[in-house]
Coordinates of C-alpha atoms and ligand atoms in Angstrom, one line a residue:
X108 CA 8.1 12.7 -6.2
X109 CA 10.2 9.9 -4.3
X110 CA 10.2 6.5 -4.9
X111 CA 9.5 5.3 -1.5
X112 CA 9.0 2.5 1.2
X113 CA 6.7 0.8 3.1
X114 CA 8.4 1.7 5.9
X115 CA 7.4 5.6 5.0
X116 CA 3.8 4.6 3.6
X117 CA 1.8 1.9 6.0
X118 CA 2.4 4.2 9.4
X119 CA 0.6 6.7 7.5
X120 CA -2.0 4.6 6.5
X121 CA -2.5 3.1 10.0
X122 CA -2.5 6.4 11.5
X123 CA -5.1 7.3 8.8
X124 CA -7.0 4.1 9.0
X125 CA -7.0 3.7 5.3
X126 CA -5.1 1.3 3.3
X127 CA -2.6 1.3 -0.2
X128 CA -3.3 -0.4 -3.2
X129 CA -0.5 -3.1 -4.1
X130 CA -1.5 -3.2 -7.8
X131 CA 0.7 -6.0 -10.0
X132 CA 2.0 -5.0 -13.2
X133 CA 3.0 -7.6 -16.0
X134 CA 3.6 -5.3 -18.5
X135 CA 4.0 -1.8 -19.3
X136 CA -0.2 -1.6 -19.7
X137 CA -0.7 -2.6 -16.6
X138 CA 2.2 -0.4 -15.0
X139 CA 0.9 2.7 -16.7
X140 CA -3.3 2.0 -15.5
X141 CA -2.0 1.6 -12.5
X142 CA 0.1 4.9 -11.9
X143 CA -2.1 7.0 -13.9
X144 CA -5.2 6.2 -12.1
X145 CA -2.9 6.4 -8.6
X146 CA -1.4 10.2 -10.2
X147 CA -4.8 11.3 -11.5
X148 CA -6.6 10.7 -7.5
X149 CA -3.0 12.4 -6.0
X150 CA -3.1 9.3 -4.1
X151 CA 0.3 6.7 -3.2
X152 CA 0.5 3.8 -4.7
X153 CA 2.2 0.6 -4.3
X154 CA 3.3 -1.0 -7.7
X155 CA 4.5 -4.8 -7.5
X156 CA 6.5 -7.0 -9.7
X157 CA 5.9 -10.4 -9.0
X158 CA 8.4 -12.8 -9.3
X159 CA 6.2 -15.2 -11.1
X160 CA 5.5 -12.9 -13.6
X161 CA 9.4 -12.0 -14.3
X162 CA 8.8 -14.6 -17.2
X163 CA 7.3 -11.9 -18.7
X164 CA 10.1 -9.4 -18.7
X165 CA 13.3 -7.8 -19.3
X166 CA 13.6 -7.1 -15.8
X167 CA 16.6 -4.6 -15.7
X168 CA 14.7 -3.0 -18.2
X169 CA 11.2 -2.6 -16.5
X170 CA 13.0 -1.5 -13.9
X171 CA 14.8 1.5 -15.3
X172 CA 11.1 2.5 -16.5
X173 CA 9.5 2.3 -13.4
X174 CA 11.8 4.0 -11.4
X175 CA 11.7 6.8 -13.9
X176 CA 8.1 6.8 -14.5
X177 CA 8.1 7.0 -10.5
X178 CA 10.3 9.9 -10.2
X179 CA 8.1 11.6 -12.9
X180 CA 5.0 11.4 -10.9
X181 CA 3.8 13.8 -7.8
X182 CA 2.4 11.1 -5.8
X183 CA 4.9 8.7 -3.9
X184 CA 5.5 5.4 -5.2
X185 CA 6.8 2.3 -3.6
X186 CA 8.6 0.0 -6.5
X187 CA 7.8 -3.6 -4.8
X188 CA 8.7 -7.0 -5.3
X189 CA 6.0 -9.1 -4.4
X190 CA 6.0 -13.0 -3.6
X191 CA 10.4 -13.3 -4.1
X192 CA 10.9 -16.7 -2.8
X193 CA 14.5 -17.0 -3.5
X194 CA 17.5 -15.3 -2.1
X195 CA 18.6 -14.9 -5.4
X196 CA 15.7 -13.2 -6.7
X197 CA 15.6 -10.4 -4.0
X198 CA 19.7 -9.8 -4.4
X199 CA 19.1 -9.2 -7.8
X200 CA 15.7 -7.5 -7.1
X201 CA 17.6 -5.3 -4.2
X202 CA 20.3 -4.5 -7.2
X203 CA 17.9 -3.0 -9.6
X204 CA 16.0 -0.9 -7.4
X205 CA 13.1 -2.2 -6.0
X206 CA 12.2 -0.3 -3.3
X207 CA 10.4 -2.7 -1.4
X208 CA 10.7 -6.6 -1.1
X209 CA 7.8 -9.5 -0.2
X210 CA 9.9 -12.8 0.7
X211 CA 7.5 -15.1 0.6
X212 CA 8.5 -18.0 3.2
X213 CA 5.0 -18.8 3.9
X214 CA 5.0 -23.1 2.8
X215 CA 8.2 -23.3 5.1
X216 CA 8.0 -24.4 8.9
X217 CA 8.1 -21.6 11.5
X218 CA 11.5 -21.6 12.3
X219 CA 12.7 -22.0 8.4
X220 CA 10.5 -18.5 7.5
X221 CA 11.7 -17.1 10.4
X222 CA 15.4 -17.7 10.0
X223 CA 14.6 -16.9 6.0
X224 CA 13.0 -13.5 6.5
X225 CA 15.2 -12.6 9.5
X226 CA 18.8 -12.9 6.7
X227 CA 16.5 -10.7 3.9
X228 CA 15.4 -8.1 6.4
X229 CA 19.4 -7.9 7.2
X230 CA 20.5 -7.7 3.6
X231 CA 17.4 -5.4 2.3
X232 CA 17.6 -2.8 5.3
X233 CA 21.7 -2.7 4.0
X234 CA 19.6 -1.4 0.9
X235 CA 17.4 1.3 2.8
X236 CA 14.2 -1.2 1.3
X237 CA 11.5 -2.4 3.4
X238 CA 10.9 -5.9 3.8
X239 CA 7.0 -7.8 3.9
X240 CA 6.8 -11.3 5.3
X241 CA 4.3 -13.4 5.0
X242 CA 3.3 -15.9 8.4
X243 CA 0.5 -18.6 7.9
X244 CA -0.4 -19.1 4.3
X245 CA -2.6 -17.5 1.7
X246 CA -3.2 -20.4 -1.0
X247 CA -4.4 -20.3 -4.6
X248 CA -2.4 -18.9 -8.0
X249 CA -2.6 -16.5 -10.1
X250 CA -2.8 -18.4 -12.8
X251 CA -5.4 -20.8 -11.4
X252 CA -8.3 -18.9 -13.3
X253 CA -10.8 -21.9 -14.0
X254 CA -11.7 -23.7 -10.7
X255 CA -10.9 -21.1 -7.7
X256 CA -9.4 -22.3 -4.8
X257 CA -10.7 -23.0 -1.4
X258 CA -10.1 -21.7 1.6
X259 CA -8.4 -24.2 3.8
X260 CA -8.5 -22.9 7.6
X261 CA -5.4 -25.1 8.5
X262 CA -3.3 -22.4 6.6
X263 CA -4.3 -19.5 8.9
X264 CA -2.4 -17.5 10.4
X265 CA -1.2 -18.6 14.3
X266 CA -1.7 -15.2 16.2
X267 CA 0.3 -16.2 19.2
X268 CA 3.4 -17.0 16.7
X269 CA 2.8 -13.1 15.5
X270 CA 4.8 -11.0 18.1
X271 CA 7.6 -13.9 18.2
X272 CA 7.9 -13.9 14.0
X273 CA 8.1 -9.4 14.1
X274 CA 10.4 -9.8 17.0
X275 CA 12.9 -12.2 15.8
X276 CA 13.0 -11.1 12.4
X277 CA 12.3 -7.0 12.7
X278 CA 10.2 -6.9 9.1
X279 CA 8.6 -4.0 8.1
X280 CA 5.0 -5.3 7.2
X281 CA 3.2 -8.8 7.8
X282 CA 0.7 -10.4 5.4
X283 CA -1.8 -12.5 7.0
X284 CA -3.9 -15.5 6.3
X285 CA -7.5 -14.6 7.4
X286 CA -9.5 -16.4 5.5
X287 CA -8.4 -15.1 1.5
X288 CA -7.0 -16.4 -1.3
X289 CA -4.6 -15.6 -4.3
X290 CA -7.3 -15.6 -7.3
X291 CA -10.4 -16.4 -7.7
X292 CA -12.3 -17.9 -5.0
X293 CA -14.3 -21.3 -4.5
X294 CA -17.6 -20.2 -2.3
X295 CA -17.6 -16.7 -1.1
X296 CA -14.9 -15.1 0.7
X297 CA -15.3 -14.7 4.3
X298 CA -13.1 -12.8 5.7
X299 CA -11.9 -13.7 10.0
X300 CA -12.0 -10.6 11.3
X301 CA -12.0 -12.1 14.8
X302 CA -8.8 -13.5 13.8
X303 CA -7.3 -10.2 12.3
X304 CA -8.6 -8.9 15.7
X305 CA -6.3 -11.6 17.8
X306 CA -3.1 -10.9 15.6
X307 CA -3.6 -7.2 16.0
X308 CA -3.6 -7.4 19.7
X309 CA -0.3 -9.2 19.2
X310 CA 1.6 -6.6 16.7
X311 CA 2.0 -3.4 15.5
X312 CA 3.6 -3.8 12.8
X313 CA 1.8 -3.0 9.5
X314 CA -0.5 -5.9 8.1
X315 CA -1.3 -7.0 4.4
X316 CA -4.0 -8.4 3.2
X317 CA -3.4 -10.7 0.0
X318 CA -5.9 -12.1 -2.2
X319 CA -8.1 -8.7 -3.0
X320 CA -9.4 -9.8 -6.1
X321 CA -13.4 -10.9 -5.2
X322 CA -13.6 -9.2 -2.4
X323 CA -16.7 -6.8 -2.0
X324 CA -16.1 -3.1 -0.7
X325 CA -17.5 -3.7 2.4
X326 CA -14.6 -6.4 2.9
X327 CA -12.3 -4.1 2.9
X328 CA -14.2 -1.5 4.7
X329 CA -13.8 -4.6 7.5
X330 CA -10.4 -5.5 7.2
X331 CA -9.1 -2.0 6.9
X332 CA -10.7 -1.0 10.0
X333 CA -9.1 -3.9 11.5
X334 CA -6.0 -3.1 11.2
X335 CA -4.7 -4.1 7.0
X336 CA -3.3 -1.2 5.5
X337 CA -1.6 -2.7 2.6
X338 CA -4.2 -4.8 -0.1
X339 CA -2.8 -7.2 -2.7
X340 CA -4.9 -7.2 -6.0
X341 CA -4.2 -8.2 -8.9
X342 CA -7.1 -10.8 -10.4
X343 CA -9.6 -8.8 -10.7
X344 CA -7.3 -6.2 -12.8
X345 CA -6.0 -8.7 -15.1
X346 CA -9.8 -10.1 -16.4
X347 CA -10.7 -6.6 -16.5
X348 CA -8.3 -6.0 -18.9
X349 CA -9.1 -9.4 -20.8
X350 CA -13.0 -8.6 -20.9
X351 CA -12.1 -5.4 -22.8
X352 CA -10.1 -6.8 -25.2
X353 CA -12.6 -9.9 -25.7
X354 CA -15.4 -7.2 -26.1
X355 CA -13.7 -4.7 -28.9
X356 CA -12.8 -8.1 -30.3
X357 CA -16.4 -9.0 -30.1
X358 CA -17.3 -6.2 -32.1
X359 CA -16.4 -7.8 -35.1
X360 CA -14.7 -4.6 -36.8
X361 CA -10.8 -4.7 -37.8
X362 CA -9.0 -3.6 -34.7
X363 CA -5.6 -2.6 -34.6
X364 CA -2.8 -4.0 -31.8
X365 CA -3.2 -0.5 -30.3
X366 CA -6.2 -0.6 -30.0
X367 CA -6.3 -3.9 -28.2
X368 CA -3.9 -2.8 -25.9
X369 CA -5.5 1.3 -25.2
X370 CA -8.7 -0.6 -24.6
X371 CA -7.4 -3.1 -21.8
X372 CA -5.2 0.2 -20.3
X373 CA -8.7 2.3 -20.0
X374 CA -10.5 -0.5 -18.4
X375 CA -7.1 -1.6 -16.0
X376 CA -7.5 2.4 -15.0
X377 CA -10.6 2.6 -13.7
X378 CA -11.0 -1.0 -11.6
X379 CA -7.5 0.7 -9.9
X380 CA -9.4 4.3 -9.3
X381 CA -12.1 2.1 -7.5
X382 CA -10.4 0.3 -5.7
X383 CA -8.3 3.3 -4.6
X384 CA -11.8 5.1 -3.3
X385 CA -12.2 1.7 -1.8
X386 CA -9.6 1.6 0.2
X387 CA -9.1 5.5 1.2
X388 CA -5.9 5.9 -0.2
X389 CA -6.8 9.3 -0.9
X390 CA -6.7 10.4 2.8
X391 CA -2.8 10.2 2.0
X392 CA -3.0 13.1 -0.4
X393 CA 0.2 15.1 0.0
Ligands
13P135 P1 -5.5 -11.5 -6.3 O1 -4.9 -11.8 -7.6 O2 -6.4 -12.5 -5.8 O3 -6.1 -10.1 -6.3 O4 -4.3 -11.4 -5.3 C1 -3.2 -10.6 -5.6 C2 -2.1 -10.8 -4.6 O5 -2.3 -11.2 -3.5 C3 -0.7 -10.6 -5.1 O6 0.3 -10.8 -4.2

């Protein structure tokens, strides 16, 4: 099936009133739990690469195997760069085939993510990718696994700078700062949905919702039926995979690499396949 776009796969969902899964990959584990679970429920999926994470990887390479495992797969995929904060990193992102770019301008004044976004919508549309901006700011890293971060209302996102930010820089999908954050959380989450509720009235372009991980299913019941079709998650995924491996480890048998590695696959799988139910990708079915 085609590699795809935002552009093709968030109308959909917003006329469906369901949301995709942006699912990050590190590694080839984590890419392959997240399009076999997305393959095995027919359902699209949205598979990021995020620039913090290129560390990680041969990129050039990663790419060629994503794009083919994509092409091998009956379900559309959208091939995304999530969180590029350089120029740099979406040219050479926009080289190797991402389908889909995030430049993340959200720490910058108003008129510097404007005037950033506005010269990598220009460039990626050249492309034929879609481009996500994000406008307020969601905090927190995804390596910050010990304390949790806080919510800090100050970072919100302004909903009469909304209209203005789509308008002047004619991006394909918004993320928004309602009230989540990247990793895991200090408190509970609460989500604004009053908030969501103001910037909808101001847009209609296609919102995301970053910061899934710790989110309960009735969150995102919430937020999708406010208007989010796109959800970030990656957190949650990641310890999954670490819990398995600590468990098998646990055992206190002799365990092969392999075996490390199928384990933290299997368990990857299924938090994906949940959180795909969760979020009613399957209404996309082809
Ligand atoms: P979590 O790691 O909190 O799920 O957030 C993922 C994310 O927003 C990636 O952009």
């Amino acid at each position: 099936m085609a590699i795809v776009t935002l552009r093709e796969l968030l109308p959909q969902a917003q006329a469906k009133g369901c949301a995709v899964g942006s699912f990050n990959a590190a590694d080839h584990s984590m890419a392959e739990a997240i399009l076999q679970a997305s393959a095995e429920l027919s359902s699209p999926v949205i598979l990021s690469v995020a620039e913090v994470h290129f560390r990680y990887l041969d990129v050039p390479a990663f790419l060629r195997y994503l794009r083919d495992r994509a092409e091998s797969l009956r379900i559309p995929v959208v091939i995304h760069l999530d969180h590029g904060t350089r120029l740099e990193t979406i040219q050479q992102g926009l080289d190797l085939g991402f389908s889909s770019v995030m430049i993340d301008g959200s720490a910058l004044p108003y008129s510097e993510n404007a005037a950033l976004t506005k010269r990598v919508v220009q460039l990626a549309h050249k492309y034929g990718a879609s481009v996500e901006a994000e406008l307020g700011h969601v905090e927190g890293g995804e390596g910050n696994l010990t304390d949790g971060t806080e919510v800090d209302p100050a970072n919100f996102t302004d909903p009469s700078q909304a209209a203005q930010f789509v308008a002047e820089t004619n991006v394909d999908a918004l993320a928004v700062s309602i009230g989540t954050v990247h990793g895991p959380y200090r408190g509970e989450p609460k989500l604004e949905l009053g908030l969501l509720a103001e910037i909808r009235a101001q847009t209609a372009v296609p919102l995301v919702l970053h910061g899934g991980s710790g989110l309960s299913a009735q969150d995102f019941r919430n937020a999708i039926a406010g208007g989010i079709t796109k959800v970030n998650f990656f957190t949650e995924n990641s310890l999954a995979g670490v819990g398995a491996v600590r468990s098998l480890l646990g055992q206190g048998r002799p365990v092969g690499y392999p075996d490390l590695i199928a384990a933290a696959k299997a368990q990857m799988k299924a938090v994906v396949a949940q959180q795909i139910e969760v979020f009613g990708t399957e209404k996309l079915k082809g």
